[in-house]
Coordinates of C-alpha atoms in Angstrom, one line a residue:
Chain A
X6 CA 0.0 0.0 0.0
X7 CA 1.5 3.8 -0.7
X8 CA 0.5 6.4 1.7
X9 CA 0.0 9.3 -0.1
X10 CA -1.1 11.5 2.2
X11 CA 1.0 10.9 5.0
X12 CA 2.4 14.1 6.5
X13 CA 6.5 13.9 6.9
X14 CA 7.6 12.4 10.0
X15 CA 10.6 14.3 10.0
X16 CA 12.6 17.3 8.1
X17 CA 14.3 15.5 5.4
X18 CA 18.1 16.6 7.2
X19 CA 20.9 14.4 5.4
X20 CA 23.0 15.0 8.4
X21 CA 21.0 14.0 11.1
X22 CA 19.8 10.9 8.5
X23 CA 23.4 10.0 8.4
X24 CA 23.9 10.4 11.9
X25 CA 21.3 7.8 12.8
X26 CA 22.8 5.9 10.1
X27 CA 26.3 5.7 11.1
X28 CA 26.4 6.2 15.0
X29 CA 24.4 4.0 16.7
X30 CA 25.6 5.0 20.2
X31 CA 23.6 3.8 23.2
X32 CA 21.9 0.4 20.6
X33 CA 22.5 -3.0 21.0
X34 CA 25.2 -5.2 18.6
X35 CA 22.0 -5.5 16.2
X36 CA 22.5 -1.9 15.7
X37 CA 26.3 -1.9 15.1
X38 CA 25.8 -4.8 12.6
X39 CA 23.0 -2.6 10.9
X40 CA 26.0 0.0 10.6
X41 CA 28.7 -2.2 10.0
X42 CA 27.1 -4.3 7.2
X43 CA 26.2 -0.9 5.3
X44 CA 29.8 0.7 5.4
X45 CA 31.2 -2.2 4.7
X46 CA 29.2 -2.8 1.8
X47 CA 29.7 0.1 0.1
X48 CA 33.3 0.2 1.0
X49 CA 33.6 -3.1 -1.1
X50 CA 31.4 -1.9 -4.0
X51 CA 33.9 0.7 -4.4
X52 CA 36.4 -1.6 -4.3
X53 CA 34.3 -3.8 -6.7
X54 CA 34.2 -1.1 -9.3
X55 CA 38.4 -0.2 -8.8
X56 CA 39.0 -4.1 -9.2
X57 CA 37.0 -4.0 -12.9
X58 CA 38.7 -1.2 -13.9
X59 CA 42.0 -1.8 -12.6
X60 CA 42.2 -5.6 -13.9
X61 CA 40.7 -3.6 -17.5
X62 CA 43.8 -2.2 -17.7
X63 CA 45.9 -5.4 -17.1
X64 CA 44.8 -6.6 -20.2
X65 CA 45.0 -3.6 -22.4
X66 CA 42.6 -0.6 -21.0
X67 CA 39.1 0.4 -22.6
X68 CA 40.3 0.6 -26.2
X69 CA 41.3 -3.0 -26.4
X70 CA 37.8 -5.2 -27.5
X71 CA 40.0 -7.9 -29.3
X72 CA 42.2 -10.3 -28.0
X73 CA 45.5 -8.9 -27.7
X74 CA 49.3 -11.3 -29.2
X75 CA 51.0 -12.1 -26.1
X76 CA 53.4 -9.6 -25.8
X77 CA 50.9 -6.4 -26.5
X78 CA 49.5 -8.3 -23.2
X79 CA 52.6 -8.9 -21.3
X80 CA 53.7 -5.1 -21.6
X81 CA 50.3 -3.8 -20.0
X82 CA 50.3 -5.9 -17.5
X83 CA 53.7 -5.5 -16.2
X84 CA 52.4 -1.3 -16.6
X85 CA 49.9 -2.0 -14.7
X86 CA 52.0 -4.2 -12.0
X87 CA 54.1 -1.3 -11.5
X88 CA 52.0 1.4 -11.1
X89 CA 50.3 -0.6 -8.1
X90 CA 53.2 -1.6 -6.6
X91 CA 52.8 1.1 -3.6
X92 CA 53.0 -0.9 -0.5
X93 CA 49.2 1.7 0.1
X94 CA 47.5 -0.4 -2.6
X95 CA 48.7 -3.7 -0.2
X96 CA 47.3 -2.2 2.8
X97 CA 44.3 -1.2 1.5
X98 CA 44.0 -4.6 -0.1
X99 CA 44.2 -5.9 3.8
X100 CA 41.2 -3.4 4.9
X101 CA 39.3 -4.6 2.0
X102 CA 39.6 -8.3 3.4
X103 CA 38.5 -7.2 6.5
X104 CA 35.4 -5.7 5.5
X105 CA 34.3 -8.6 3.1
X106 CA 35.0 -11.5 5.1
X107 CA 33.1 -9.5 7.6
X108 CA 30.1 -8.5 5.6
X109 CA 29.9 -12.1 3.8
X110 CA 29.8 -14.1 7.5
X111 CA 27.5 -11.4 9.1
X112 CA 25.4 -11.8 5.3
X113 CA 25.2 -15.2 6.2
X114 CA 23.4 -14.2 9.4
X115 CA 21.4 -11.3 8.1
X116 CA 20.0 -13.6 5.6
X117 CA 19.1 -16.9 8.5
X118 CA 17.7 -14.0 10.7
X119 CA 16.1 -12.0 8.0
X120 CA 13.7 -15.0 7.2
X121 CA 13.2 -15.9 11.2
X122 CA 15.6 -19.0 11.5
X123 CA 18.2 -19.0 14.7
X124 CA 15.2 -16.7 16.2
X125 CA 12.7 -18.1 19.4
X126 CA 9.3 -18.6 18.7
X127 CA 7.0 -16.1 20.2
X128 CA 5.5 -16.5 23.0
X129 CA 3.6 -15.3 25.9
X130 CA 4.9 -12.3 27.6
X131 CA 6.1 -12.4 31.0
X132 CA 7.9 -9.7 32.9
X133 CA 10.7 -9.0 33.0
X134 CA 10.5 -9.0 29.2
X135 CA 13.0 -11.0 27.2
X136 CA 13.7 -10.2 23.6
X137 CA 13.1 -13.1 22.2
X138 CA 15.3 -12.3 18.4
X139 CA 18.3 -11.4 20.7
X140 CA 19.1 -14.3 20.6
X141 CA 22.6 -16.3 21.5
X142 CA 23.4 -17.6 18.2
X143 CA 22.8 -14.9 15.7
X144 CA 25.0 -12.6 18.3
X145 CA 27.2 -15.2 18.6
X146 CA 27.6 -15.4 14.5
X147 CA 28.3 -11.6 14.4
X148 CA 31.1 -12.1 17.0
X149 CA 32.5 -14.7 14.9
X150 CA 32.2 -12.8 11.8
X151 CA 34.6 -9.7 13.6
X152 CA 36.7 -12.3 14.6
X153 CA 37.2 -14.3 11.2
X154 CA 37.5 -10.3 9.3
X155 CA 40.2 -10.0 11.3
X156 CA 41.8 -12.5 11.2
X157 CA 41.8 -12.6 7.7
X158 CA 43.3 -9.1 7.5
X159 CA 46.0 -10.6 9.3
X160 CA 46.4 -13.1 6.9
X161 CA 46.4 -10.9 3.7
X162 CA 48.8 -8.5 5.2
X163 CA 50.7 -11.3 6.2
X164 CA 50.8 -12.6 2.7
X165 CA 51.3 -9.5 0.7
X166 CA 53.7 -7.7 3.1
X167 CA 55.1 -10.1 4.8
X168 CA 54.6 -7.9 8.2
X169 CA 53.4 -10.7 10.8
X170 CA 56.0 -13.2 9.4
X171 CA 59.0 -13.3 11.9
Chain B
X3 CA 20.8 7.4 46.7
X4 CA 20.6 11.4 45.0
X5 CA 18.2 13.6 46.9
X6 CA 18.0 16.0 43.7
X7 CA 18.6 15.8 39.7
X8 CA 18.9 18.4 37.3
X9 CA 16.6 17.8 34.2
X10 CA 17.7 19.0 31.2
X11 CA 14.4 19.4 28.9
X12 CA 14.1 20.5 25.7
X13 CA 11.9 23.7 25.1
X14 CA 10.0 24.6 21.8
X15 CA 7.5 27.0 21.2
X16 CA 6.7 27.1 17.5
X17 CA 4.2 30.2 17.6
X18 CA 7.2 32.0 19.2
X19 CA 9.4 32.1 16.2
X20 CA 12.3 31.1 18.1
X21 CA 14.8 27.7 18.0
X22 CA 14.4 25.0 20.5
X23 CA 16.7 25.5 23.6
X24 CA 17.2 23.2 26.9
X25 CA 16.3 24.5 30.2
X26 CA 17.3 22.9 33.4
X27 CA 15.3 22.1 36.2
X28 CA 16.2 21.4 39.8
X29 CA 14.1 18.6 41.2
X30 CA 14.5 17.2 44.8
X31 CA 13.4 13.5 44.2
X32 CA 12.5 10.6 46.3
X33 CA 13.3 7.0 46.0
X34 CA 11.0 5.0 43.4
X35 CA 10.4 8.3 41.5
X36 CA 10.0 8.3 37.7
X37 CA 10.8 11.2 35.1
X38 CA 7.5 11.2 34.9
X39 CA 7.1 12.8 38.5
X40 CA 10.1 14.9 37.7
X41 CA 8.3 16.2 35.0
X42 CA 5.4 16.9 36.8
X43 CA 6.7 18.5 39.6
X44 CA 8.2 20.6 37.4
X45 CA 5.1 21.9 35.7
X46 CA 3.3 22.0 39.5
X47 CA 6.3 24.2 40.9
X48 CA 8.6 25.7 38.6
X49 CA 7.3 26.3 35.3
X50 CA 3.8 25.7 34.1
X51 CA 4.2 26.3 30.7
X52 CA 6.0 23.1 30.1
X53 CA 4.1 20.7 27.9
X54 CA 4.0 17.3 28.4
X55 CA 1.5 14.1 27.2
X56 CA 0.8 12.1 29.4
X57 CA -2.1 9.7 31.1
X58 CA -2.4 6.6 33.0
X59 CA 1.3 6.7 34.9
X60 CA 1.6 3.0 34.7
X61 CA 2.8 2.2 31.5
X62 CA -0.7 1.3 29.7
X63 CA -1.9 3.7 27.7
X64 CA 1.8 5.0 26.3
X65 CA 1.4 8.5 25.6
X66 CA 4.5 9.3 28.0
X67 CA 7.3 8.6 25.1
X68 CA 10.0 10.9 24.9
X69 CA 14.1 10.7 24.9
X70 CA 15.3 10.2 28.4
X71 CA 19.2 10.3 28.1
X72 CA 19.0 9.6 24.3
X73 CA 17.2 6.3 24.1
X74 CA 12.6 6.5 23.7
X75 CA 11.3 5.7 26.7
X76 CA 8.4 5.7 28.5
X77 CA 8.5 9.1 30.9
X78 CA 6.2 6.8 33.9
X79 CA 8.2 3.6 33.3
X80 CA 11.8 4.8 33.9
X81 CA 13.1 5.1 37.5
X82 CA 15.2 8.1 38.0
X83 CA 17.4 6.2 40.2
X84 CA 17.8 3.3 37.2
X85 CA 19.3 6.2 34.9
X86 CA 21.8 6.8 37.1
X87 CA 23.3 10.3 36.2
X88 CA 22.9 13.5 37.7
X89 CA 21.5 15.0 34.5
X90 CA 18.6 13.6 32.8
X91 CA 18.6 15.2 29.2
X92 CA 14.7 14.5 28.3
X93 CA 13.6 15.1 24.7
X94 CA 10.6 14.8 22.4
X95 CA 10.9 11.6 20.6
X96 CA 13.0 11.6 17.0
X97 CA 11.3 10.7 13.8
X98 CA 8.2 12.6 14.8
X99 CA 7.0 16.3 13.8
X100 CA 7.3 18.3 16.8
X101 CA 4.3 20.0 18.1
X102 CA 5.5 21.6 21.1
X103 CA 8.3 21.2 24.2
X104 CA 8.0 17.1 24.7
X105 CA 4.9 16.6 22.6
X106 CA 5.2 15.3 19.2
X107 CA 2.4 14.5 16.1
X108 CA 2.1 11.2 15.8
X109 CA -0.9 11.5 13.2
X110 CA 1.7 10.0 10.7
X111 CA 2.6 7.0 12.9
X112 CA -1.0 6.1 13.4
X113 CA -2.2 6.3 9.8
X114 CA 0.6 3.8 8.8
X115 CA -1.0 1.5 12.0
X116 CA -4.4 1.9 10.0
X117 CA -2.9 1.4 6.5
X118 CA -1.8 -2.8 7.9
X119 CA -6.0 -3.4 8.4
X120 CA -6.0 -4.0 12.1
X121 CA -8.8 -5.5 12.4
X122 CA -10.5 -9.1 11.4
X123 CA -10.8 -9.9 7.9
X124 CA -13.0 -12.6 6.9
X125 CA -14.2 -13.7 3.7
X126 CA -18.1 -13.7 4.3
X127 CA -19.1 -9.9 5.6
X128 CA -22.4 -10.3 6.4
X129 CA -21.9 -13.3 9.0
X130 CA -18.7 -10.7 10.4
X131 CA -21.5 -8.3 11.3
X132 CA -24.2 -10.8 12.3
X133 CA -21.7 -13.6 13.6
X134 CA -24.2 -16.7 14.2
X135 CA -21.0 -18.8 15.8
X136 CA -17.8 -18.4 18.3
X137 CA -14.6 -18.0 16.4
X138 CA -12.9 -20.5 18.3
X139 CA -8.5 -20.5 18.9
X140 CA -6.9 -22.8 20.4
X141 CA -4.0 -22.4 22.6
X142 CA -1.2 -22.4 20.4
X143 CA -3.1 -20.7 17.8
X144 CA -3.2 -17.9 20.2
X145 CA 0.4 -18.1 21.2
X146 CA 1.4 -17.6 17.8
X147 CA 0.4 -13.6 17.7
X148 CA 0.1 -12.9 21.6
X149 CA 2.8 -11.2 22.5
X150 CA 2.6 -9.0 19.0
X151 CA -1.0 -7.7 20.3
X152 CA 0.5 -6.4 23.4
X153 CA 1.3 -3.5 21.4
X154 CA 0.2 -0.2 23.6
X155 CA 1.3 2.2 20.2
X156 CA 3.3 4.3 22.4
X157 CA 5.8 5.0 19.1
X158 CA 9.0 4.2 21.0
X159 CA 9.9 1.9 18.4
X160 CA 9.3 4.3 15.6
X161 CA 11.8 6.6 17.4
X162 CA 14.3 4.1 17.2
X163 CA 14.2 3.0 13.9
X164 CA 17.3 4.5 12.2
X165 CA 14.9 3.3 8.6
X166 CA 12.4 5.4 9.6
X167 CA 14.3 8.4 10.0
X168 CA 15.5 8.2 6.7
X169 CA 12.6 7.0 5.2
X170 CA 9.5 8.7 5.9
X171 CA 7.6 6.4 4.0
X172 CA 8.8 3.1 5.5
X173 CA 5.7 1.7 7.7
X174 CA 7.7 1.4 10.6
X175 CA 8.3 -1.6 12.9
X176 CA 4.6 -0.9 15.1
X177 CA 2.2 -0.9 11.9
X178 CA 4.6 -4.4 10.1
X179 CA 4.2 -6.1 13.7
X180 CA 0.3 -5.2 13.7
X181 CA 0.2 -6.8 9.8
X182 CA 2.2 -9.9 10.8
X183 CA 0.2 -10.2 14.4
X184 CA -3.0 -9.9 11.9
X185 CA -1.6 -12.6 9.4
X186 CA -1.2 -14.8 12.2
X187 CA -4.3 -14.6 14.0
X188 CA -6.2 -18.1 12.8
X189 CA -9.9 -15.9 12.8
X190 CA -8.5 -13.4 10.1
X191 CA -9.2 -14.5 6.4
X192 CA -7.2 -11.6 4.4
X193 CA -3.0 -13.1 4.3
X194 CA -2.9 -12.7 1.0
X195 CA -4.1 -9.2 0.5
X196 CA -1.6 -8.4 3.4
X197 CA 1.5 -9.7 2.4
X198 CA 0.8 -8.5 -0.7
X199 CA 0.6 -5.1 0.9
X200 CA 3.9 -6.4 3.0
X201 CA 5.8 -6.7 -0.1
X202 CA 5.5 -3.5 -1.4
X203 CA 8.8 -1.0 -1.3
X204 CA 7.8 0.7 1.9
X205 CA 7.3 -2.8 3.3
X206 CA 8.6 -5.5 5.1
X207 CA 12.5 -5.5 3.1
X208 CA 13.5 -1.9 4.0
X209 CA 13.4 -3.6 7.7
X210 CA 17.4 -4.4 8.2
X211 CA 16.9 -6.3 11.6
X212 CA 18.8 -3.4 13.4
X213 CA 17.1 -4.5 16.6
X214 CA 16.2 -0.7 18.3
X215 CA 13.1 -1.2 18.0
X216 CA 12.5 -4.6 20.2
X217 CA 15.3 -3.0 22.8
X218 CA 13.5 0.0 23.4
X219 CA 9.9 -1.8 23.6
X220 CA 8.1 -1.6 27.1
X221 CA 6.2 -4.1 26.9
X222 CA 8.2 -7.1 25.4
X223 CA 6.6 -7.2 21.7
X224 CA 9.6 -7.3 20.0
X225 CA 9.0 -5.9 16.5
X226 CA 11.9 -7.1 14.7
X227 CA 11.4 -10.8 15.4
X228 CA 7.0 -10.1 14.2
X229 CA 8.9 -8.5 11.2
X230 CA 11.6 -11.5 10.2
X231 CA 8.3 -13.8 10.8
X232 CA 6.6 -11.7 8.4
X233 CA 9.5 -11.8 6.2
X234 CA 9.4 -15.6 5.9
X235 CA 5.4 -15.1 5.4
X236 CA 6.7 -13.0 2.1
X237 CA 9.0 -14.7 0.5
X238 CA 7.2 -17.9 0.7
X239 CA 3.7 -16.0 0.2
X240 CA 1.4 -18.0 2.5
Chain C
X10 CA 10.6 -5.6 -11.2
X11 CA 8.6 -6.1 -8.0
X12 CA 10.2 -5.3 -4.8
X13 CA 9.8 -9.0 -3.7
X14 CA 11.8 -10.4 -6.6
X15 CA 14.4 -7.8 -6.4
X16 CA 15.1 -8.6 -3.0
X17 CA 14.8 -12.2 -2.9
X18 CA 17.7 -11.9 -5.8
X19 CA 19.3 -9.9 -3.3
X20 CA 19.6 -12.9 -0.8
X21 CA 20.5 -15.3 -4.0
X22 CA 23.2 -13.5 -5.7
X23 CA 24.8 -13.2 -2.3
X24 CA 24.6 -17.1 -1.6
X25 CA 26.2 -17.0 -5.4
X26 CA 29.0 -14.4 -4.1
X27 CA 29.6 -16.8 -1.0
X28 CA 30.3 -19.7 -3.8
X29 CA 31.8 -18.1 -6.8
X30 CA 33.9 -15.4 -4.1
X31 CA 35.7 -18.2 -2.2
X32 CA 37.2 -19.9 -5.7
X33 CA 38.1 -16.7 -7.0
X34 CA 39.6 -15.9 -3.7
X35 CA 41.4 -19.3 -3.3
X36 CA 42.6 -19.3 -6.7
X37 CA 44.4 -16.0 -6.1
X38 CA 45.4 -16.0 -2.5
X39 CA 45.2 -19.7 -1.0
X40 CA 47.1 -21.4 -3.5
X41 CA 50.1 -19.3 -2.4
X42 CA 51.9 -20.3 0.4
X43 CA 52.6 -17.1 2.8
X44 CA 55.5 -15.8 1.7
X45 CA 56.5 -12.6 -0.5
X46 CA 58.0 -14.5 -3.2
X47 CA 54.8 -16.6 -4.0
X48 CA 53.1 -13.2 -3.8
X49 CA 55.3 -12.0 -6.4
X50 CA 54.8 -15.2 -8.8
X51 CA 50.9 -14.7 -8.5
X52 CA 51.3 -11.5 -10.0
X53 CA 53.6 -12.5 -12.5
X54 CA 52.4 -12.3 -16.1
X55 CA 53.1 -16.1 -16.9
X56 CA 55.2 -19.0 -16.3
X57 CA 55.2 -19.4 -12.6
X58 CA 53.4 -21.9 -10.7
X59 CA 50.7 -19.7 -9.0
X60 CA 51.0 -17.2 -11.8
X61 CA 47.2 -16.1 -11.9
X62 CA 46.6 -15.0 -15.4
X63 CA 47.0 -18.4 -17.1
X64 CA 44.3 -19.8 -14.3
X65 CA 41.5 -18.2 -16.0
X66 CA 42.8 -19.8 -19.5
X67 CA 40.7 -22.8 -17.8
X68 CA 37.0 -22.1 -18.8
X69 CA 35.3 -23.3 -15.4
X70 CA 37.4 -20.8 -13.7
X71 CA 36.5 -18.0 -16.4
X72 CA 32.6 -18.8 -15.9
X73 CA 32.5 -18.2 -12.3
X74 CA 34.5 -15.9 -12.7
X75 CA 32.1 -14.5 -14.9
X76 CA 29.3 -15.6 -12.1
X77 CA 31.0 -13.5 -9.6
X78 CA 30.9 -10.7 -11.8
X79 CA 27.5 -10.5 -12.3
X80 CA 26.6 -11.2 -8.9
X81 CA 28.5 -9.0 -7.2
X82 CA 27.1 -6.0 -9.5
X83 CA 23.7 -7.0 -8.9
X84 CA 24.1 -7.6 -5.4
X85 CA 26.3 -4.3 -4.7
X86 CA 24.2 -2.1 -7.2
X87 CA 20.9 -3.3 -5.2
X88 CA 22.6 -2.6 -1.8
X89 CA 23.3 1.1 -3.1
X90 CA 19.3 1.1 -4.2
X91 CA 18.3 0.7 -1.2
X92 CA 20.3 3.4 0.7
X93 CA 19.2 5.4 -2.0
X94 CA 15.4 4.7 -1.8
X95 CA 15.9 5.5 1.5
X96 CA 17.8 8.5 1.2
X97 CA 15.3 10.2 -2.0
X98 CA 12.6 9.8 -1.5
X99 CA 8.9 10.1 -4.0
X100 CA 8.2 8.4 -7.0
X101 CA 9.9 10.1 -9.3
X102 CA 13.5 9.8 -7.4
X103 CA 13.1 6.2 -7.2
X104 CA 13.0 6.1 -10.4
X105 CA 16.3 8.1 -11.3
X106 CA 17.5 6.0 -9.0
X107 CA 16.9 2.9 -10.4
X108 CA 17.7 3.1 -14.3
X109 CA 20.9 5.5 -12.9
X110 CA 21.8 2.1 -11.2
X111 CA 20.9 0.0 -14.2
X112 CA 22.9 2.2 -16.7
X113 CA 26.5 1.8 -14.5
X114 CA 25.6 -1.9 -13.8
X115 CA 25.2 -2.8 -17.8
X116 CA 28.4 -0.6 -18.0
X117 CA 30.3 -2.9 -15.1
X118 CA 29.0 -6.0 -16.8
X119 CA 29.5 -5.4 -20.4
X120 CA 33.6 -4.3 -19.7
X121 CA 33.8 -7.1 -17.2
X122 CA 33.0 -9.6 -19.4
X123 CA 35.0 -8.0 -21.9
X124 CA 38.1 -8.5 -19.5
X125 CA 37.4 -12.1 -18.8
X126 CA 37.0 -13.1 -22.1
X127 CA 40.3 -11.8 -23.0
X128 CA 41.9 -13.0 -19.9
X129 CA 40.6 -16.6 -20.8
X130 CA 41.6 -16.5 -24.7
X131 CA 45.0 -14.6 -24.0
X132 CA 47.0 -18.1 -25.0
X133 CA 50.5 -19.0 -25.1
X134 CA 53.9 -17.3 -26.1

């Protein structure tokens, strides 16, 4: 149903909208995966776009729609090689493997609570009130998603800087 | 234990023409006392031009919400002591129109609870209005949307819900909870025409499972889990 | 599209990121044993063990390859949608939104796919 007539609930204010959006002081972890699973996403569709046209480039850049001989290819790529080789690229490469091993494990989760699984069944209510879709597990999954993302930033840095490696 | 707060309360007077500002309030409080009597002994003994909605003082008819130290609350349900600051910073709620000092327009609010049909559906009208039999539930049938009718439509959960403050059109996590308690209920005939209505892009899928608005809740609905039910009822549309 | 399909695809094409995003990410990263050198042959242009261009020469790696394209472009494009519905607001926004998003997301698709075919037919010296 669209509500045409509806009066607006609040002054359309991008800052305060963005605000709510990005600092969820004084909410439960729900909240900060809410945040979390937004930045993080769009974070990586920046990246996402980058990697297309970046790996463009490797094999010849926007003007080449043919396949290219071999050495035409070799040449761009190595280009290409050295213009990234800025140990920034590799540390941003490391944030970027935070953020999507963290949004695919807490994606997992969004998508079994999104359609009620890992969730109680309702039931009567009895005070004190419990929340019943606060529940162990799905809390326990976003834990273990900020646990795996880190860990696998450790282990991308580890691999392309060789900073963790005694 | 305090024997006095300070509340900081935020002031607006539209027909004055100028911003909002706080004003603070000494209060000399007892043990057991809400913000609700704060308030009130406020508008008693200090100032009586405060304004203020409220009603039944015990957490029933939920026309007390405002934000008490940045979180929607219910003003006669939070003890002072629970708080546990020496500055209570009370303000209308958010995602509401602001009529004046603490009260807000929640016109909007109710006309999305309206828009969900919150009320009985059944196939055959004219034995709805001249019912010739009991509609009989059993237990579990009833279990299955209970707690979602304990709904008192105090709007705390609309203040929370950081969709609803972007989206004014979202139907917020009150008026999905009332469709999904509806849906459930085994009397009420209409599921399809619901979900349909539940599907649409102001729906059920702008809801992100943030979670505010079962935290804030008074009186242990929880609207996000009536809304991930509901979700399920959507995508597999029965 | 209806809102219901659009997000149900939503869900899928993440499940299909899950799938097709953990080969592409073990073909580049896992089969390299953690240390700067292997990084270095990865990146190589051909000829080393772990070098990663020849991988996609294989056309199983190439398609979901191609899968994690498309996936991906949906998936992220319909993430950005739904910020942005909630952002503008009205009819009318929502529907610059949405063929804005469908114009960049025929653009990603049509020069990704031109990459990966040309990565897979790039053959031997």
């Amino acid at each position: 149903m669209i509500i045409t007539s509806i009066r607006r609930t609040s002054r359309q204010n991008l800052s305060k909208v963005l605000t709510t959006m990005l600092v969820p002081s004084r909410y439960t972890i729900e909240r900060w995966s809410y945040t979390l699973q937004r930045v993080s996403g769009v974070v990586v569709m920046l990246y996402f776009v980058a990697h297309v046209i970046e790996t463009g480039y490797v094999v010849g850049g926007p003007g080449v729609w043919y396949v290219p001989p071999y050495e035409v290819a070799q040449r761009s790529w190595e280009t290409v090689k050295a213009s990234l080789k800025d140990p920034v690229f590799d540390v941003g490469l490391g944030i970027i493997g935070l953020l999507v091993t963290f949004h695919t494990i807490n994606g997992v989760r969004l998508t079994l609570t999104h359609f009620g699984y890992t969730l109680k069944r309702p039931h009567r209510p009895e005070f004190p009130y419990e929340v019943r879709s606060f529940t162990n597990f799905q809390r326990g999954l976003f834990w273990l998603s900020i646990s795996f993302a880190v860990f696998s930033m450790i282990y991308a840095l580890d691999t392309l800087l060789g900073v963790f490696r005694a | 234990m305090r024997n006095e707060i300070i509340l900081k309360v935020y002031r607006f007077d539209p027909t004055s023409g100028k911003p909002p500002t706080y004003k603070r309030y000494s209060v000399p409080i007892t043990e057991r006392e809400t913000v609700l009597d704060a308030l009130l002994y406020v508008k008693e003994h200090q100032d009586a031009t405060l304004s203020l909605r409220f009603s039944c003082r015990m957490a029933v008819c939920g026309s007390c919400g405002m934000l008490i130290d940045g979180l929607p609350r219910l003003a006669c349900y939070t003890q002072i002591s629970e708080l546990d600051t020496d500055e209570i910073e009370v303000r209308p709620m958010s995602n509401y129109p602001i009529v004046r000092d603490l009260v807000v327009d929640m016109s909007g609010f109710f006309e999305k609870h309206r828009s969900v049909m919150p009320w009985l559906i059944r196939r055959d009208v004219r034995e709805q209005n001249q019912p010739t039999k009991q509609y009989l539930q059993s237990d579990e049938q009833l279990l299955e949307y209970l707690q979602f009718s304990y709904c008192i439509k105090c709007g705390l959960c609309y203040a929370a819900c950081p969709v609803v403050t972007a989206m004014d059109e979202f139907l917020g996590p009150q008026a999905l909870a009332q469709l999904y308690r509806y849906i459930r209920d085994s009397r009420d005939e209409g599921a399809t025409e619901r979900l349909k209505s539940a599907g649409e892009f102001n729906g059920v899928w702008r809801c992100h499972f943030a979670g505010s608005c079962s935290q804030v809740c008074p009186k242990g609905v929880d609207p996000a889990l009536a809304i991930q039910l509901l979700r399920r009822r959507t995508l597999f549309m029965k | 599209m209806r809102e219901r399909t659009l997000m149900i695809m939503h869900y899928l094409t993440g499940l299909g990121i899950l799938v097709s995003g953990t080969i592409h990410v073990y073909v580049v990263f896992l089969t390299v044993p953690a240390n700067l050198t292997a990084w270095e042959s990865t990146l190589s242009f051909d000829g080393f063990q772990f070098a990663i261009l020849p991988v996609y020469r294989n056309l199983a790696l190439a398609l979901s390859l191609e899968i994690l394209l498309i996936c991906t472009t949906y998936h992220g494009l319909n993430g950005l949608r739904i910020i942005l519905y909630e952002l503008f607001q009205g009819r009318s926004a929502r529907t610059y939104v949405k063929y804005a998003l469908f114009a960049i997301g025929a653009l990603l698709l049509i020069y990704g796919t031109r990459t990966i075919i040309i990565a897979h037919s790039i053959g031997g010296p």
